[in-house]
């Protein structure tokens, strides 16, 4: 477990977060802090609001109430989002990786990674390419710089998506089921890159069904159900001695399935 400085300001501070779709309350007043360098793994049954929670943390979903702060700066307050210009600036601090990769299909791997820094960080093509090649090296794909996304495996696409998110130099990385769309034999290569980022001190929030990853890499495991966080704690506690019966039966169901 990483040392967490109790006096450090949280990297992500969430208070009273509420989100509904129509009459369906998905997040019912969530309070949570993510400390710098922490890896928070979010687990819970299907439909428990894990993705919605993550998406609220970078403004992809607009909540009805509550606040989210990134590095002390409000992304939303009392359910009101920042104006677009400020929201976009703050979003650059929060990288997001989706289940479905979301690469630009008409751009090469290198151009996928350089686009954001050129447009939003105002880097020259040459500067952006130097950084992008280093990131592709980090995710083990330096040799695929000129390839088109369609020629890559799912695991390779996801590693490009991670490199692309990192190219914006985020302070926090959000992963929404990054391995769920992958064939089982490709899951490991993506988890490996995520483990590397964790070991380098990246602050991460990860929604995943990969319980081994939650156990090995998570500093905190958050269990969601019924519109809220039902418990949160160190993986060894959550996995061996959860305080909630709902956590126990969820884990039992998941662990017997895998
Ligand atoms: N855009 C939307 N419009 C209407 N309902 C939505 C929308 N997005 C999510 N929901 C509903 O909100 C609830 C929570 O969805 P969410 O995707 O956050 O759950 P989850 O825990 O991530 O589920 P899963 O593990 O299956 O991905 C679900 O009942 C879902 O159907």
Short mmCIF file of C-alpha atoms and ligand atoms in Angstrom, two decimals:
data_model
loop_
_atom_site.label_atom_id
_atom_site.label_comp_id
_atom_site.label_asym_id
_atom_site.label_seq_id
_atom_site.Cartn_x
_atom_site.Cartn_y
_atom_site.Cartn_z
CA UNK A 1 0.00 0.00 0.00
CA UNK A 2 1.27 3.49 -0.89
CA UNK A 3 1.92 6.06 1.76
CA UNK A 4 -0.76 8.73 1.60
CA UNK A 5 0.05 12.11 3.06
CA UNK A 6 -2.99 12.93 5.21
CA UNK A 7 -2.29 16.64 4.76
CA UNK A 8 -2.12 16.53 0.96
CA UNK A 9 -5.04 18.11 -0.87
CA UNK A 10 -7.07 15.43 -2.63
CA UNK A 11 -6.46 15.09 -6.34
CA UNK A 12 -10.19 14.48 -6.83
CA UNK A 13 -12.72 15.70 -4.25
CA UNK A 14 -16.34 14.64 -4.66
CA UNK A 15 -19.15 15.87 -2.42
CA UNK A 16 -22.85 15.14 -2.52
CA UNK A 17 -22.74 13.96 -6.14
CA UNK A 18 -26.24 13.22 -7.44
CA UNK A 19 -27.20 11.99 -10.87
CA UNK A 20 -30.48 10.58 -12.21
CA UNK A 21 -31.67 9.45 -15.58
CA UNK A 22 -35.36 10.40 -15.57
CA UNK A 23 -36.77 9.06 -12.31
CA UNK A 24 -33.93 6.54 -11.94
CA UNK A 25 -31.51 7.79 -9.28
CA UNK A 26 -28.09 6.42 -10.21
CA UNK A 27 -25.85 8.38 -7.84
CA UNK A 28 -27.50 9.38 -4.61
CA UNK A 29 -25.16 11.86 -2.95
CA UNK A 30 -21.65 10.45 -3.22
CA UNK A 31 -18.75 11.75 -1.13
CA UNK A 32 -15.27 10.55 -1.96
CA UNK A 33 -11.65 11.74 -2.09
CA UNK A 34 -8.87 10.42 -4.29
CA UNK A 35 -5.43 11.23 -2.92
CA UNK A 36 -2.41 11.94 -5.12
CA UNK A 37 -0.86 8.73 -6.52
CA UNK A 38 -3.73 6.61 -5.26
CA UNK A 39 -5.18 3.86 -7.41
CA UNK A 40 -8.90 3.64 -6.69
CA UNK A 41 -10.62 0.62 -8.17
CA UNK A 42 -14.40 0.86 -8.49
CA UNK A 43 -16.33 -2.40 -8.50
CA UNK A 44 -19.98 -3.37 -8.17
CA UNK A 45 -22.86 -5.08 -9.92
CA UNK A 46 -23.90 -4.16 -13.43
CA UNK A 47 -25.99 -0.99 -13.45
CA UNK A 48 -24.75 0.18 -10.04
CA UNK A 49 -23.54 3.49 -11.49
CA UNK A 50 -19.78 2.88 -11.80
CA UNK A 51 -19.44 4.39 -15.29
CA UNK A 52 -21.74 7.26 -14.44
CA UNK A 53 -19.63 8.02 -11.36
CA UNK A 54 -16.44 8.06 -13.43
CA UNK A 55 -18.00 10.12 -16.21
CA UNK A 56 -19.12 12.74 -13.69
CA UNK A 57 -15.48 13.09 -12.63
CA UNK A 58 -14.50 14.60 -15.95
CA UNK A 59 -17.73 16.34 -16.80
CA UNK A 60 -18.93 13.83 -19.41
CA UNK A 61 -22.13 13.51 -17.38
CA UNK A 62 -23.86 16.50 -15.90
CA UNK A 63 -25.08 15.75 -12.37
CA UNK A 64 -28.06 17.37 -10.69
CA UNK A 65 -26.20 18.20 -7.57
CA UNK A 66 -22.93 18.10 -5.70
CA UNK A 67 -19.41 19.12 -6.51
CA UNK A 68 -16.33 17.64 -8.11
CA UNK A 69 -12.93 19.29 -7.72
CA UNK A 70 -9.80 18.31 -9.60
CA UNK A 71 -6.58 19.46 -7.89
CA UNK A 72 -8.61 21.95 -5.88
CA UNK A 73 -10.34 23.47 -8.91
CA UNK A 74 -14.09 22.96 -9.25
CA UNK A 75 -15.26 21.07 -12.31
CA UNK A 76 -18.81 21.44 -11.08
CA UNK A 77 -20.39 23.02 -8.05
CA UNK A 78 -23.95 22.57 -6.77
CA UNK A 79 -24.63 20.61 -9.94
CA UNK A 80 -23.49 23.52 -12.13
CA UNK A 81 -20.69 22.78 -14.59
CA UNK A 82 -17.87 25.18 -15.37
CA UNK A 83 -18.35 27.26 -18.52
CA UNK A 84 -17.20 25.29 -21.60
CA UNK A 85 -13.85 27.04 -21.95
CA UNK A 86 -12.82 26.36 -18.36
CA UNK A 87 -14.31 22.88 -18.44
CA UNK A 88 -12.19 21.96 -21.46
CA UNK A 89 -9.05 23.30 -19.78
CA UNK A 90 -9.73 21.27 -16.65
CA UNK A 91 -10.59 18.17 -18.66
CA UNK A 92 -7.03 18.19 -19.99
CA UNK A 93 -5.97 17.34 -16.45
CA UNK A 94 -8.20 14.26 -16.45
CA UNK A 95 -7.33 11.58 -19.01
CA UNK A 96 -9.99 9.04 -19.83
CA UNK A 97 -9.74 5.60 -21.38
CA UNK A 98 -12.94 3.90 -22.53
CA UNK A 99 -13.90 0.29 -23.05
CA UNK A 100 -14.31 0.95 -26.77
CA UNK A 101 -10.88 2.63 -27.41
CA UNK A 102 -12.41 5.55 -29.39
CA UNK A 103 -9.35 6.01 -31.61
CA UNK A 104 -9.68 8.20 -34.71
CA UNK A 105 -9.87 5.53 -37.42
CA UNK A 106 -8.59 7.78 -40.24
CA UNK A 107 -5.42 8.79 -38.37
CA UNK A 108 -2.24 6.78 -37.89
CA UNK A 109 -1.25 5.65 -34.41
CA UNK A 110 1.27 8.51 -34.20
CA UNK A 111 -1.30 11.09 -35.33
CA UNK A 112 -3.84 9.77 -32.84
CA UNK A 113 -1.34 10.50 -30.08
CA UNK A 114 -0.11 13.87 -31.40
CA UNK A 115 -3.48 15.40 -32.27
CA UNK A 116 -4.47 16.51 -28.75
CA UNK A 117 -1.10 18.03 -27.83
CA UNK A 118 -0.91 19.91 -31.14
CA UNK A 119 -4.44 21.29 -30.89
CA UNK A 120 -4.79 21.80 -27.15
CA UNK A 121 -1.24 22.15 -25.82
CA UNK A 122 -0.11 24.12 -28.90
CA UNK A 123 2.92 21.90 -29.51
CA UNK A 124 4.55 21.89 -32.95
CA UNK A 125 4.22 18.67 -34.91
CA UNK A 126 7.90 17.89 -34.24
CA UNK A 127 7.57 18.48 -30.49
CA UNK A 128 4.38 16.44 -30.29
CA UNK A 129 5.98 13.59 -32.23
CA UNK A 130 8.96 13.37 -29.90
CA UNK A 131 6.64 13.06 -26.91
CA UNK A 132 4.30 10.67 -28.73
CA UNK A 133 7.11 8.32 -29.74
CA UNK A 134 8.29 8.19 -26.12
CA UNK A 135 4.76 7.33 -24.99
CA UNK A 136 4.39 4.67 -27.67
CA UNK A 137 7.68 3.21 -26.47
CA UNK A 138 6.29 3.17 -22.93
CA UNK A 139 3.21 1.21 -23.98
CA UNK A 140 5.32 -1.13 -26.14
CA UNK A 141 4.12 0.15 -29.50
CA UNK A 142 6.97 2.24 -30.89
CA UNK A 143 7.03 -0.04 -33.92
CA UNK A 144 3.37 0.71 -34.70
CA UNK A 145 3.70 4.49 -35.04
CA UNK A 146 2.74 4.51 -38.73
CA UNK A 147 0.08 1.80 -38.48
CA UNK A 148 -3.62 2.58 -38.86
CA UNK A 149 -5.92 1.62 -35.95
CA UNK A 150 -7.81 -0.95 -38.04
CA UNK A 151 -4.63 -3.03 -38.37
CA UNK A 152 -4.14 -3.31 -34.58
CA UNK A 153 -5.38 -5.90 -32.12
CA UNK A 154 -7.80 -4.74 -29.41
CA UNK A 155 -5.02 -4.77 -26.83
CA UNK A 156 -2.81 -2.65 -29.08
CA UNK A 157 -5.67 -0.21 -29.72
CA UNK A 158 -6.23 0.17 -26.03
CA UNK A 159 -2.53 0.80 -25.41
CA UNK A 160 -2.62 3.53 -28.07
CA UNK A 161 -5.68 4.99 -26.33
CA UNK A 162 -3.70 5.07 -23.07
CA UNK A 163 -0.74 6.75 -24.81
CA UNK A 164 -3.13 9.28 -26.35
CA UNK A 165 -4.62 10.13 -22.97
CA UNK A 166 -1.15 10.43 -21.41
CA UNK A 167 -0.06 12.80 -24.18
CA UNK A 168 -2.22 15.49 -22.59
CA UNK A 169 -0.10 15.19 -19.42
CA UNK A 170 -3.09 14.51 -17.17
CA UNK A 171 -2.89 14.67 -13.39
CA UNK A 172 -5.49 11.91 -13.07
CA UNK A 173 -6.35 8.98 -15.32
CA UNK A 174 -9.85 7.48 -15.42
CA UNK A 175 -10.27 3.99 -16.87
CA UNK A 176 -13.79 2.78 -17.66
CA UNK A 177 -13.66 -1.00 -18.05
CA UNK A 178 -10.53 -0.76 -20.20
CA UNK A 179 -10.26 -4.51 -20.77
CA UNK A 180 -13.92 -5.52 -21.04
CA UNK A 181 -13.96 -5.46 -24.84
CA UNK A 182 -10.77 -7.48 -25.20
CA UNK A 183 -10.22 -11.14 -25.95
CA UNK A 184 -8.94 -12.77 -22.74
CA UNK A 185 -5.42 -13.26 -24.10
CA UNK A 186 -5.09 -9.49 -24.72
CA UNK A 187 -6.20 -8.32 -21.29
CA UNK A 188 -2.78 -8.83 -19.65
CA UNK A 189 -0.88 -6.47 -21.94
CA UNK A 190 -3.25 -3.59 -21.09
CA UNK A 191 -3.22 -4.32 -17.35
CA UNK A 192 0.57 -4.40 -17.53
CA UNK A 193 0.66 -0.82 -18.85
CA UNK A 194 -1.79 0.27 -16.17
CA UNK A 195 0.38 -1.36 -13.50
CA UNK A 196 3.37 0.53 -14.85
CA UNK A 197 1.50 3.83 -14.58
CA UNK A 198 0.43 2.98 -11.04
CA UNK A 199 4.02 2.18 -10.09
CA UNK A 200 5.08 5.57 -11.47
CA UNK A 201 2.65 7.32 -9.12
CA UNK A 202 -0.15 8.19 -11.52
CA UNK A 203 -3.41 8.93 -9.72
CA UNK A 204 -5.97 6.55 -11.19
CA UNK A 205 -9.65 5.68 -10.91
CA UNK A 206 -10.40 2.35 -12.54
CA UNK A 207 -13.79 0.75 -13.12
CA UNK A 208 -13.10 -2.89 -13.79
CA UNK A 209 -14.32 -6.44 -13.38
CA UNK A 210 -10.68 -7.61 -13.11
CA UNK A 211 -10.60 -8.64 -9.47
CA UNK A 212 -6.95 -9.68 -9.52
CA UNK A 213 -6.04 -6.18 -10.68
CA UNK A 214 -8.24 -4.67 -7.94
CA UNK A 215 -6.52 -6.81 -5.35
CA UNK A 216 -2.96 -6.36 -6.56
CA UNK A 217 -2.88 -2.77 -7.76
CA UNK A 218 -5.72 -0.98 -5.98
CA UNK A 219 -4.85 1.13 -2.96
CA UNK A 220 -8.54 1.54 -2.28
CA UNK A 221 -11.39 -0.59 -3.57
CA UNK A 222 -14.74 1.17 -3.79
CA UNK A 223 -17.87 -0.98 -3.90
CA UNK A 224 -20.94 0.60 -5.48
CA UNK A 225 -24.50 -0.62 -5.27
CA UNK A 226 -27.98 0.89 -5.12
CA UNK A 227 -26.97 4.45 -5.94
CA UNK A 228 -24.00 4.83 -3.70
CA UNK A 229 -20.70 3.63 -2.31
CA UNK A 230 -21.60 0.84 0.08
CA UNK A 231 -18.04 0.44 1.32
CA UNK A 232 -14.51 1.45 0.48
CA UNK A 233 -11.25 0.20 1.85
CA UNK A 234 -7.97 -1.59 1.33
CA UNK A 235 -8.27 -4.55 -1.05
CA UNK A 236 -7.31 -7.13 1.56
CA UNK A 237 -10.15 -5.95 3.79
CA UNK A 238 -12.73 -5.71 1.00
CA UNK A 239 -11.81 -9.11 -0.40
CA UNK A 240 -11.40 -11.02 2.83
CA UNK A 241 -13.62 -9.30 5.35
CA UNK A 242 -16.12 -6.93 3.74
CA UNK A 243 -18.44 -5.10 6.10
CA UNK A 244 -21.45 -5.45 3.83
CA UNK A 245 -23.30 -8.63 2.98
CA UNK A 246 -23.98 -7.14 -0.49
CA UNK A 247 -20.24 -6.86 -1.11
CA UNK A 248 -19.72 -10.43 0.00
CA UNK A 249 -22.38 -11.82 -2.33
CA UNK A 250 -21.21 -9.65 -5.25
CA UNK A 251 -17.63 -10.87 -4.82
CA UNK A 252 -18.76 -14.45 -4.43
CA UNK A 253 -20.74 -14.23 -7.68
CA UNK A 254 -17.87 -12.59 -9.58
CA UNK A 255 -15.12 -14.79 -8.22
CA UNK A 256 -16.96 -18.01 -8.89
CA UNK A 257 -17.65 -16.85 -12.47
CA UNK A 258 -13.96 -16.27 -13.27
N1 LIG B 1 -27.50 7.91 -20.86
C1 LIG B 1 -28.32 7.17 -20.09
N2 LIG B 1 -29.64 7.28 -20.18
C2 LIG B 1 -30.47 6.56 -19.39
N3 LIG B 1 -30.04 5.67 -18.45
C3 LIG B 1 -28.72 5.54 -18.32
C4 LIG B 1 -27.78 6.26 -19.13
N4 LIG B 1 -26.52 5.90 -18.76
C5 LIG B 1 -26.67 4.98 -17.78
N5 LIG B 1 -27.97 4.77 -17.52
C6 LIG B 1 -28.52 3.85 -16.50
O1 LIG B 1 -27.91 4.17 -15.27
C7 LIG B 1 -27.62 3.00 -14.53
C8 LIG B 1 -26.15 2.99 -14.19
O2 LIG B 1 -25.41 2.83 -15.39
P1 LIG B 1 -23.83 2.71 -15.39
O3 LIG B 1 -23.40 2.47 -16.79
O4 LIG B 1 -23.24 3.87 -14.68
O5 LIG B 1 -23.64 1.40 -14.51
P2 LIG B 1 -22.36 0.46 -14.36
O6 LIG B 1 -22.26 0.10 -12.93
O7 LIG B 1 -21.18 1.11 -14.99
O8 LIG B 1 -22.82 -0.82 -15.19
P3 LIG B 1 -21.96 -1.89 -16.04
O9 LIG B 1 -21.07 -2.64 -15.07
O10 LIG B 1 -23.03 -2.80 -16.60
O11 LIG B 1 -21.22 -1.13 -17.09
C9 LIG B 1 -28.06 1.83 -15.38
O12 LIG B 1 -29.34 1.43 -14.95
C10 LIG B 1 -28.12 2.40 -16.78
O13 LIG B 1 -29.09 1.75 -17.56
#
